[in-house]
XYZ file of C-alpha atoms in Angstrom:
622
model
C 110.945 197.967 112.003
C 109.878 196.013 109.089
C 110.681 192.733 107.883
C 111.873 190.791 104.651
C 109.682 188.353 105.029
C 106.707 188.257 107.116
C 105.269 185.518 106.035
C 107.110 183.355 108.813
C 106.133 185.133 111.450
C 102.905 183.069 111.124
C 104.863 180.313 112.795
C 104.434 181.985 115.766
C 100.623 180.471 115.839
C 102.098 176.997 117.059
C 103.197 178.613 120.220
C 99.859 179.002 121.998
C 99.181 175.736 121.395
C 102.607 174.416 123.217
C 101.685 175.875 126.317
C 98.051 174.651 126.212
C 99.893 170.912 125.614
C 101.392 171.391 128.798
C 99.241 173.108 131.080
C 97.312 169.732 129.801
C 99.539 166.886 130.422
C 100.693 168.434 133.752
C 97.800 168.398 134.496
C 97.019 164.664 133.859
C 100.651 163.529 135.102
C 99.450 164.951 138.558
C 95.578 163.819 139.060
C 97.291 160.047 137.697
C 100.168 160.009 140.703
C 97.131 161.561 143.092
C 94.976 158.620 142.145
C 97.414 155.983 142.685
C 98.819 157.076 146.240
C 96.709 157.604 149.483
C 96.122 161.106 150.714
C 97.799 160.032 154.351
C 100.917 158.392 152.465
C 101.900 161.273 150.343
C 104.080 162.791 152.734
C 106.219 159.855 153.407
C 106.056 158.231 150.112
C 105.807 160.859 147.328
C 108.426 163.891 147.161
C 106.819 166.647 144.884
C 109.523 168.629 142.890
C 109.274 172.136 142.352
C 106.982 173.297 139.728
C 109.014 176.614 138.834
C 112.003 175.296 137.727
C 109.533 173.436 134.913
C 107.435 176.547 134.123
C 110.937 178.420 133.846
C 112.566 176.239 131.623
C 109.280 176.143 129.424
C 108.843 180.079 129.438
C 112.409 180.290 128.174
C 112.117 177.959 125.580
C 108.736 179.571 123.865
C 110.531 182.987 123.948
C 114.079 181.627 122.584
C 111.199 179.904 119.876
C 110.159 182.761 119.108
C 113.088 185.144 118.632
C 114.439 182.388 115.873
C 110.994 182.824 114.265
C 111.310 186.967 114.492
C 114.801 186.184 112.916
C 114.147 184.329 109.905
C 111.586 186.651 108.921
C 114.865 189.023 108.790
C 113.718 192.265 110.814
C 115.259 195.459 109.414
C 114.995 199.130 109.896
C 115.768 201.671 107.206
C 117.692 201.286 104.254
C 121.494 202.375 102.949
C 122.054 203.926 99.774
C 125.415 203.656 97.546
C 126.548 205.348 94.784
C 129.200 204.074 92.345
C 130.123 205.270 89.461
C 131.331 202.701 86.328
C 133.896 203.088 84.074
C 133.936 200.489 81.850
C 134.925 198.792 78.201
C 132.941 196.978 76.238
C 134.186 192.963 75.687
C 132.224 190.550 73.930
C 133.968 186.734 74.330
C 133.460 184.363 71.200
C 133.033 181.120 71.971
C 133.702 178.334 69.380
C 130.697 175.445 70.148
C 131.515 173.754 66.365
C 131.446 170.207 66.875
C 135.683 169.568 66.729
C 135.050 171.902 70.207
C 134.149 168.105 71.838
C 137.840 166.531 71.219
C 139.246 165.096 73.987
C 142.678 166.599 74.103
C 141.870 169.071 76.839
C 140.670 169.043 80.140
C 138.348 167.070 79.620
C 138.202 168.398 76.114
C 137.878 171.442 74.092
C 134.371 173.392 74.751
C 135.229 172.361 78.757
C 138.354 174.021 78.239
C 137.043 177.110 76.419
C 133.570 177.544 79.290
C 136.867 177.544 81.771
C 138.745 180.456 79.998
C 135.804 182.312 79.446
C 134.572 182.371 83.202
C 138.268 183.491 83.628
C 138.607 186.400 81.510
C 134.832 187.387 82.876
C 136.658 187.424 86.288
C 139.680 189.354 84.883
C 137.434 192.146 83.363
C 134.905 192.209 86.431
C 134.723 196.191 85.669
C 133.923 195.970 82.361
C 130.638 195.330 80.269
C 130.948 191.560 78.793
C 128.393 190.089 76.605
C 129.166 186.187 75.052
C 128.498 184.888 71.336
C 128.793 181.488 70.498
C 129.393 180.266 66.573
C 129.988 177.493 64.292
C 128.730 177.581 61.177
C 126.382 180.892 61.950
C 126.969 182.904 65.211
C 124.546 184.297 67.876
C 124.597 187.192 70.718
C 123.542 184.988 73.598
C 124.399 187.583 76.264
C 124.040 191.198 75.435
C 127.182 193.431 76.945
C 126.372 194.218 80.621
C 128.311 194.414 83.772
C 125.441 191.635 85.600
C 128.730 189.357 85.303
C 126.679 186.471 87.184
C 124.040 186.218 83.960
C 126.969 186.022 81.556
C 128.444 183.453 84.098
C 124.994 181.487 83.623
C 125.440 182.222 79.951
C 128.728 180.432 79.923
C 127.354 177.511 81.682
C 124.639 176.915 79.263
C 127.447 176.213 75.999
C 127.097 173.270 74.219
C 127.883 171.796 70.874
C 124.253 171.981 70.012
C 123.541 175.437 71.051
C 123.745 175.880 67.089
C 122.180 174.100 64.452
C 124.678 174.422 61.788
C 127.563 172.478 61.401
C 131.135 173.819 60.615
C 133.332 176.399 62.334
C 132.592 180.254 60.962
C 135.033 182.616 62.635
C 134.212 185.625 60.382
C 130.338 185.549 61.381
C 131.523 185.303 64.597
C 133.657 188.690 64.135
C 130.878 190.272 61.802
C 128.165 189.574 65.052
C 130.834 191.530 67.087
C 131.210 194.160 64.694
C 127.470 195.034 64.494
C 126.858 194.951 68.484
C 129.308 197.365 69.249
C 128.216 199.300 66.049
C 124.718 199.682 68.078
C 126.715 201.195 71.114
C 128.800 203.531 69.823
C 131.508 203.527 72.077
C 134.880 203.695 70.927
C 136.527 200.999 74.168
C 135.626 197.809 72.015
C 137.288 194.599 72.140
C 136.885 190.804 71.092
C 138.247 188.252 72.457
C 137.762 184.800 70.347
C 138.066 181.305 72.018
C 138.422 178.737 69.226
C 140.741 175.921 68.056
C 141.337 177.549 64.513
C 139.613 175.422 61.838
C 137.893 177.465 59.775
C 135.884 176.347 56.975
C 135.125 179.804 55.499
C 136.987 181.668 53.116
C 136.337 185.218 53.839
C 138.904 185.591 56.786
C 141.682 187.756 55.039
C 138.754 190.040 53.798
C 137.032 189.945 57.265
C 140.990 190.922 58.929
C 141.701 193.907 56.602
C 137.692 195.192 58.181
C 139.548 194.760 61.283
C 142.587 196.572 60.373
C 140.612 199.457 58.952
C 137.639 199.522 61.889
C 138.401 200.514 65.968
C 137.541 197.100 67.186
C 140.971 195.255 69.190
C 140.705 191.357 68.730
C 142.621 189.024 70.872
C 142.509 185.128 70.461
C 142.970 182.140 72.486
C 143.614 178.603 70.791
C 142.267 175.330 72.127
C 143.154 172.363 71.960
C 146.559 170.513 71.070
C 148.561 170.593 67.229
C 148.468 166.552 67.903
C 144.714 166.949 67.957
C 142.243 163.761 67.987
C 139.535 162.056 66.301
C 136.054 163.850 67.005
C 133.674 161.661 68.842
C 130.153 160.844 68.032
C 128.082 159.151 70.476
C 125.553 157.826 68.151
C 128.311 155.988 65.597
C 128.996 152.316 66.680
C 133.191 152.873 67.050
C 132.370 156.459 68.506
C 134.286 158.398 65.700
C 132.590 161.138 63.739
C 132.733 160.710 60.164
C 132.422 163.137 57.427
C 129.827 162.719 54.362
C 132.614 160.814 52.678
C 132.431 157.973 55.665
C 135.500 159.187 56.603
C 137.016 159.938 61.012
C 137.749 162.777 61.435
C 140.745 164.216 62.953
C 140.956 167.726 64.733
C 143.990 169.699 65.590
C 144.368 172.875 66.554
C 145.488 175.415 63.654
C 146.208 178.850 64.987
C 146.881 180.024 61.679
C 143.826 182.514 61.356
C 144.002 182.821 65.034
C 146.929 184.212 64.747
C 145.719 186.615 61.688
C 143.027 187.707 63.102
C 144.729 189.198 66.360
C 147.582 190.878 64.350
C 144.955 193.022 62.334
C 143.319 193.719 65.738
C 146.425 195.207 67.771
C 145.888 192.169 69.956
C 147.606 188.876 70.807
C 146.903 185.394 70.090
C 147.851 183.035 73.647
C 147.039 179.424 73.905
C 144.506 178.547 76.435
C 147.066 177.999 79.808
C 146.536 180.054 83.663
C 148.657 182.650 81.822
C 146.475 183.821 79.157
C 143.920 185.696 80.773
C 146.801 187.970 82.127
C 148.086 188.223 78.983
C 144.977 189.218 77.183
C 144.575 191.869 80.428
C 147.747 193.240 79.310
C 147.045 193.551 75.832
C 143.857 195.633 75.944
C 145.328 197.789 78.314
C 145.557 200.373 75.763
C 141.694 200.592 75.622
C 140.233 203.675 77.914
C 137.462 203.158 79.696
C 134.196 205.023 79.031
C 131.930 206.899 81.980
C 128.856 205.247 82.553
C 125.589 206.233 84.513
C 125.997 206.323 88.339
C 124.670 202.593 89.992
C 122.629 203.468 92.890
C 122.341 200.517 95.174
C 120.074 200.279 98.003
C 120.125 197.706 100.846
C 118.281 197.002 103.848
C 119.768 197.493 107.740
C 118.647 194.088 109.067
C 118.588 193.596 112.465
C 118.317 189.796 113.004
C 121.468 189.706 115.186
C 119.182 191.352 117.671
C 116.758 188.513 117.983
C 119.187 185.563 116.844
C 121.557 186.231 119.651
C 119.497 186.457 122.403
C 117.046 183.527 120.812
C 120.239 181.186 121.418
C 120.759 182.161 124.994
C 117.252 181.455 126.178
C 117.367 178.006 124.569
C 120.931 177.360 126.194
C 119.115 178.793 129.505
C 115.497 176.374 129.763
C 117.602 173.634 129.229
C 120.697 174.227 132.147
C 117.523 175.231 134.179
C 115.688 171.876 133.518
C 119.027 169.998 132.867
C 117.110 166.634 133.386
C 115.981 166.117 129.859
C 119.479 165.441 128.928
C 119.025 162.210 130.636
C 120.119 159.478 127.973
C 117.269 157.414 128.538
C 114.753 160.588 127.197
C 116.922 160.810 124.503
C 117.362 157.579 123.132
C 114.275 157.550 120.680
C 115.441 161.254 119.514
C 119.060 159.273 118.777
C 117.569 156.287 116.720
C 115.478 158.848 114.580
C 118.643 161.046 113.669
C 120.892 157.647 112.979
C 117.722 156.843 110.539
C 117.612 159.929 109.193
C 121.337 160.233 108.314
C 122.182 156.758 107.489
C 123.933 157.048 104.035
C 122.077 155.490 101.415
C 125.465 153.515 100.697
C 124.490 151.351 103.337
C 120.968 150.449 101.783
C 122.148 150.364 98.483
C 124.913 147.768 99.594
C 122.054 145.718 101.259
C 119.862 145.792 98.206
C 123.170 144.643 96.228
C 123.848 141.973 98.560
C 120.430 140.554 98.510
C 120.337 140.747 94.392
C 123.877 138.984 94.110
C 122.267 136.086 96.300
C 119.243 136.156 94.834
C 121.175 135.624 91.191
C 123.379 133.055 92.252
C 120.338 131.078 93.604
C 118.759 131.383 90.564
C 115.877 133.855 91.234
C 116.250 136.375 88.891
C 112.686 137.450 89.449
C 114.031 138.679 92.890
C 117.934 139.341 91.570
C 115.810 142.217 89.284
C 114.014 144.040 91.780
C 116.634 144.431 94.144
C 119.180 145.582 91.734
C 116.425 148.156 90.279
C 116.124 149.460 94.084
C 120.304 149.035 93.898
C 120.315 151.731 91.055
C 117.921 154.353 92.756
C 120.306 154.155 95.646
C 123.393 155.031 93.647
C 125.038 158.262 92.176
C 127.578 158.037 89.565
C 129.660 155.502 87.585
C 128.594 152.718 89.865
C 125.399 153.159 88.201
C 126.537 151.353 84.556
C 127.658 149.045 86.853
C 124.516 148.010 88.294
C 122.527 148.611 85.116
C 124.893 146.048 83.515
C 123.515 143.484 86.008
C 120.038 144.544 85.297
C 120.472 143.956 81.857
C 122.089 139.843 82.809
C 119.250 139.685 84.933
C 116.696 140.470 81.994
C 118.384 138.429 79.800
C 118.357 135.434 82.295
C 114.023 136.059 82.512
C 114.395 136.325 78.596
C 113.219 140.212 78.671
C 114.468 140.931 75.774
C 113.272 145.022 75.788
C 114.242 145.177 79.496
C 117.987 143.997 78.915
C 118.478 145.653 76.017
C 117.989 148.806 77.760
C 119.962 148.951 80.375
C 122.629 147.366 78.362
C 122.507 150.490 76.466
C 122.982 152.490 79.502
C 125.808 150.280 80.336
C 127.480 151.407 77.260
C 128.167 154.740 78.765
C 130.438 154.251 81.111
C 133.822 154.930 80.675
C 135.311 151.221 81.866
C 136.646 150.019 78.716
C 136.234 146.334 80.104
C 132.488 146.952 81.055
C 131.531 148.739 77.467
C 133.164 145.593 75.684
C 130.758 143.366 77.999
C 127.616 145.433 77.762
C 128.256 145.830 73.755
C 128.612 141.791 73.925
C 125.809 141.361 75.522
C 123.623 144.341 74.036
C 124.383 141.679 70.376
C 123.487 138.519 72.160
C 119.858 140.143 73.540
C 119.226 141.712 69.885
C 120.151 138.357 68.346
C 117.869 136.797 71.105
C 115.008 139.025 70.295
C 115.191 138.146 66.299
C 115.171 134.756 67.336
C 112.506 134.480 69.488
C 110.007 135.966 66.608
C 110.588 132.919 64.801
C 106.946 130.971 66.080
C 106.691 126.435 65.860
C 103.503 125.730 64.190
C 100.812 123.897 66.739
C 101.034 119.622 65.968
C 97.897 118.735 63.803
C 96.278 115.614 63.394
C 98.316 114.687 59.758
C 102.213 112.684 60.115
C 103.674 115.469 57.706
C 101.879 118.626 59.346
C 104.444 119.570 62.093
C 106.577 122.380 60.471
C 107.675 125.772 61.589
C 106.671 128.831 60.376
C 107.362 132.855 60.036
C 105.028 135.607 60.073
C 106.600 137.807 56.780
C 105.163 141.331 59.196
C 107.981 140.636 61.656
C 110.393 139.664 58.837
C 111.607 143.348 58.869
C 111.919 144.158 62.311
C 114.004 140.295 62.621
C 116.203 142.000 59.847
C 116.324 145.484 61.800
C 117.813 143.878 65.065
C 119.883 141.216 63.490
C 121.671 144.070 61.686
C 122.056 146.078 65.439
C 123.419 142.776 66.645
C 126.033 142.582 64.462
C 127.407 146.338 64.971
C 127.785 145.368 68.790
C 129.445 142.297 68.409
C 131.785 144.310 65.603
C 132.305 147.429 68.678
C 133.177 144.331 71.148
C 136.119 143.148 68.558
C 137.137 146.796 67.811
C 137.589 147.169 71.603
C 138.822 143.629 72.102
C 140.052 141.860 68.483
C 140.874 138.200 70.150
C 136.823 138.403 71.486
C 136.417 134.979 69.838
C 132.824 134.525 70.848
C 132.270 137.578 69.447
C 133.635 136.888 66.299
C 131.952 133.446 65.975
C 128.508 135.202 66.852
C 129.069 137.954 64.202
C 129.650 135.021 61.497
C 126.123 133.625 62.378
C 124.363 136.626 62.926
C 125.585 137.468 59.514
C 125.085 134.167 57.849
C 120.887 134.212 59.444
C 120.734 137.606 58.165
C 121.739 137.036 54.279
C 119.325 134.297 54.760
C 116.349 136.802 55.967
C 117.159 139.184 53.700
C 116.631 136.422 50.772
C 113.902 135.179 52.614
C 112.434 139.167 52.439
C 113.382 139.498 48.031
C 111.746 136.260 47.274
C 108.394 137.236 49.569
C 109.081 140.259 48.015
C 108.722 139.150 44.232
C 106.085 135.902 45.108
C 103.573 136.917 47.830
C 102.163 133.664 48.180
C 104.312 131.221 49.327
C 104.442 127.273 50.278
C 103.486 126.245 53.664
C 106.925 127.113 55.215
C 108.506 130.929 54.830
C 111.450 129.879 57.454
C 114.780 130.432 56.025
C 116.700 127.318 56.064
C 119.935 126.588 57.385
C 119.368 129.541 59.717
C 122.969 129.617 61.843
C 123.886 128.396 65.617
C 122.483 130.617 67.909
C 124.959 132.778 69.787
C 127.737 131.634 72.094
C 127.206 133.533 75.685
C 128.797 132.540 78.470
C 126.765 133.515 81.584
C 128.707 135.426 84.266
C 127.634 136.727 88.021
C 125.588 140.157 87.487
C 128.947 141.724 89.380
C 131.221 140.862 86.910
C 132.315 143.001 83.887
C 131.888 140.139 81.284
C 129.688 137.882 78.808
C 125.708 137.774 78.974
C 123.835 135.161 80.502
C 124.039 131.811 78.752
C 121.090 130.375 76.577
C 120.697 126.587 76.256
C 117.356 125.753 74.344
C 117.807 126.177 70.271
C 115.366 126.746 68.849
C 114.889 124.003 66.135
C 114.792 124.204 62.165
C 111.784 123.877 60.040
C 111.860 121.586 57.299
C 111.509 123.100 53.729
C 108.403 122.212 52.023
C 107.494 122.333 48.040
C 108.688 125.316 46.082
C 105.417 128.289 46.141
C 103.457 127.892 43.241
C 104.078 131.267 40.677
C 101.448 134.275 42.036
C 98.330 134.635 39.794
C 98.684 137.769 37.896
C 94.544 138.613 38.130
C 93.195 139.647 34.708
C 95.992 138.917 32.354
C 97.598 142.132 33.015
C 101.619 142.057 34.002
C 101.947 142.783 37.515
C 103.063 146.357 37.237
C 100.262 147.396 35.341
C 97.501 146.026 37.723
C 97.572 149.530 39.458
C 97.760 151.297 37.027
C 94.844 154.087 36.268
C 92.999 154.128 32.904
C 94.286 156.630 30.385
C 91.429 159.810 30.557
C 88.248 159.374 28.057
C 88.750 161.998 25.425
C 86.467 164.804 25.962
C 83.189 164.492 23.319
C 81.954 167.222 21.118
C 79.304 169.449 22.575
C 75.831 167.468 21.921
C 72.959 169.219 20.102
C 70.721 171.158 22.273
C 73.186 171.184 25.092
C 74.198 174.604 26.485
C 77.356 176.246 27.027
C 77.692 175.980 30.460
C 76.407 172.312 30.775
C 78.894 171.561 28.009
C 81.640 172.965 30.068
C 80.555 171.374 33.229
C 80.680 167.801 31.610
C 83.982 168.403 30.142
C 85.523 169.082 33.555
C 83.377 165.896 35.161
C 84.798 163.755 32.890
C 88.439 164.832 33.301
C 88.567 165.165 36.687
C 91.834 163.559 38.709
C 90.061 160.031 39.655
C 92.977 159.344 41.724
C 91.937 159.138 44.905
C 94.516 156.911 47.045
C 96.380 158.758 49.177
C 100.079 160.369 48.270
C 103.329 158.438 49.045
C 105.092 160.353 51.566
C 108.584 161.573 50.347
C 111.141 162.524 52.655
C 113.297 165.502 52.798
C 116.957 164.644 52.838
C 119.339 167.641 54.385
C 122.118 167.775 52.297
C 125.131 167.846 54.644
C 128.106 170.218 54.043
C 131.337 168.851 53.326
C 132.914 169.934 56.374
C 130.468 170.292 59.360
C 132.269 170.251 62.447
């Protein structure tokens, strides 16, 4: 008899030192009782139990130990050998992963919807050979054809939109892929079955369906998706709608049109995706015979752990009716407390810690509020956690972490409560606009009446512009998802009336670098209007009361000195090249030459702009 794994049978070293434990402490439990009773009292006073009963009940727990330790190492003896023999077809699935697969007008939207069919049909044909491509603007073999049908299930669970670089939907590569795969088998049982909502953005699909009518290759398709169709999403655009290189949404439908083709120059049927259509598709390939392949051998072990498991569970049920005294409740109390510990949801503690952080916010310590709602979050699994995050984010914005709020207001963004993504986009503005503001820095008081101005640093004049511009895309998200948002509104009109102002502020530091005493725009607009709600409630951020004042506007800058006379785009400008002189008298050729290319050497030595390279997008790349 061998076993699977031997390696726990080294558990079986603990054992030995059980029964030295307690051959010890029985040992010590008797001289302590001896000690504390007089030799001539014992008989009336003291009532020895039996010692066999414990030494029973001891043996038959080590031995039930140890045939659960002989089991898990899974004991077997010999092995059985099977033989089938496969006939199979070949199938490759084509999965669309373009990016119009991520429409929400399935369940929950296309590629879901098309993953779901395709672990279907890999069910349907389980004795077949099934290999998966996935294409959008290229294609690509992810899973050769095999009959391991739980790799291409792991295939099929790895599909994404991104799996493919390219934009745009290419069903002919897709069929061409097919074509040369099965053109490397040489079988004549060869079918396709393509999984796509139709839009094609390549021409070549009547000249790709007369290959089809002329090859041995049966195509079936499946079409998902609705005719209504939807607007593609994009998480990274500020309304969530993909746009084209026009700046235009756009809007997907299903068009089975060279679905449709496709299958009628491949003997094969075109089904939308519904429970019906991998029966369907079954049907229609029934036509195809199935080739002989090499005989599977499969060999498995005889394990015998029933043999040790069984009788294990007997001994343990046998020390304890022997010794049935440790079942006494008062043993077994500590054993109890542990195991409530142990299982005590962490519902419970993350209700406790949420408890604690609304208190702690109403009471106005926010220092506490934020660490309990952080150990809140760790506590809690799904959309409860944009919840929580959103009240990290108030909680930040009450300590005037700017970075800290405006991150977990991001991740508040995600959820899919409309009400709570119009309050985290609110308040996601109001902490950018915060953060622009608070780079503005008041000059120190000096000793002189007319000293006391306000100043700005031109280095953070950019990043000021950066977030104002942010701000104003989240308070324009919180009117597209609520339009009579009239703090919104009113905090878009001043974020956008300081920015113009920065933004003149940057062209005229721009064109004069040395300016007056004060670079502050002026008239810079009312900060922003936030009404300050409990952390647990799906609203406006946290409300600011301290503006921060204006500086006063000093003499116009004087005009920038222009150096040596030359115009200002000329200063940098490098020398024309000496021209090269005739070669002197006595001087050699080669000294001649070597002076020549001295003197025009490339004296420009400052380092290279760095130019970026701008992808071109396709016009339609989704």
């Amino acid at each position: 008899m061998s076993f699977l794994h031997p390696g726990w049978l080294m558990l079986a070293l603990i054992l030995p030192l059980i029964i030295l434990g307690a051959v010890l402490a029985y040992r010590r439990r008797s001289k302590a009782w001896r000690q504390l009773v007089a030799p001539r009292l014992r008989t009336q006073l003291v009532r020895e139990a039996p010692q066999t009963r414990r030494w029973i009940s001891l043996s038959l727990g080590l031995l039930g130990c140890a045939l659960i330790i002989a089991a898990i190492a899974r004991p077997y003896q010999g092995k059985t050998t099977t033989t089938e023999q496969v006939n199979t077809r070949n199938i490759l699935i084509a999965v669309d992963t373009s990016r119009s697969m991520l429409v929400k007008d399935g369940s929950p939207d296309r590629i879901a919807t098309a993953k779901a069919m395709a672990l279907e049909l890999t069910n349907t044909f389980s004795n077949d050979r099934i290999g998966i491509i996935a294409f959008s603007g290229n294609s690509l073999l992810l899973a050769p054809l095999t009959i391991d049908h739980s790799s291409v299930r792991d295939t099929i669970g790895q599909l994404d939109t991104r799996i493919i670089p390219s934009g745009g939907s290419n069903i002919a590569a897709a069929v061409k892929t097919a074509f040369k795969t099965f053109s490397k088998i040489g079988h004549r049982s060869n079918a396709l079955i393509i999984i796509s909502d139709g839009e094609n953005h390549n021409k070549t699909i009547d000249s790709i369906a007369e290959q089809i009518s002329n090859g041995k290759c049966a195509i079936s398709t499946v079409g998902v998706g609705s005719k209504e169709g939807d607007m593609i999403p994009d998480a990274l655009s500020p309304d969530g709608k993909f746009r084209d290189v026009r700046g235009n949404a756009v809007h997907s439908r299903m068009i089975p049109d060279a679905l449709i083709q496709l299958a009628s120059a491949g003997g094969g049927i075109f089904t939308e995706a519904n429970s019906n259509a991998p029966s369907a598709i079954r049907d229609s390939l029934a036509f195809l015979e199935s080739n002989e392949q090499e005989s599977l051998q499969i060999s498995l072990p005889n394990e015998k752990y029933p043999w040790f498991l069984i009788p294990a569970i007997l001994c343990l049920i046998s020390s304890i009716i022997v010794r049935s005294n440790i079942l006494s409740s008062a043993k077994h109390a500590p054993i109890t407390a542990c195991l409530l510990l142990v299982f005590t949801p962490n519902d419970i503690h993350a209700a406790t810690n949420l408890e604690r952080a609304t208190s702690a916010y109403e009471n106005k310590d926010f220092e506490t509020a934020l660490s309990s709602f952080e150990a809140a979050l760790d506590q809690t699994k799904g959309d409860d956690r944009h919840t929580i995050e959103f009240s990290i984010g108030s909680t930040a914005y009450r300590l005037k972490n700017w970075p800290t709020a405006s991150r977990y207001f991001s991740n508040a963004l995600l959820s899919p409560n409309k009400g709570l993504c119009e309050a985290a986009h609110y308040n996601m503005g109001n902490t950018l606009f915060q953060s622009a503001w608070s780079m503005f820095k008041t000059a120190k008081e000096t000793d002189q009446p007319q000293a006391k101005t306000q100043t700005f640093q031109l280095e953070n004049l950019t990043a000021a512009i950066t977030q104002l511009e942010d701000a104003i895309s989240h308070y324009s998200a919180t009117i597209d998802l609520n339009v009579e948002h009239k703090d919104a509104q009113h905090n878009r009109a001043e974020a956008e009336k300081l920015l113009k102002q920065l933004k003149d502020q940057q062209k005229q530091k721009g064109d004069q670098p040395k300016q007056g005493k004060d670079d502050k725009p002026k008239d810079k607009g009312d900060k922003p209007k936030d009404k300050g709600d409990k952390p647990d409630q799906k609203s406006n951020g946290s409300q600011q009361s301290d503006k921060p004042q204006q500086g006063d506007q000093d003499k116009p800058p004087e005009k920038p000195n222009d150096g040596d006379g030359q115009k200002p785009d000329q200063r940098d400008k490098p020398a024309p090249p000496n021209k090269p002189q005739k070669q002197q008298p006595g001087e050699t050729d080669e000294a001649y030459a070597a002076r020549i290319l001295k003197e025009n050497a490339d004296s420009e030595t400052r380092p290279v702009k760095s130019q970026f390279l701008r992808v071109r997008r396709t016009t339609k790349d989704w």
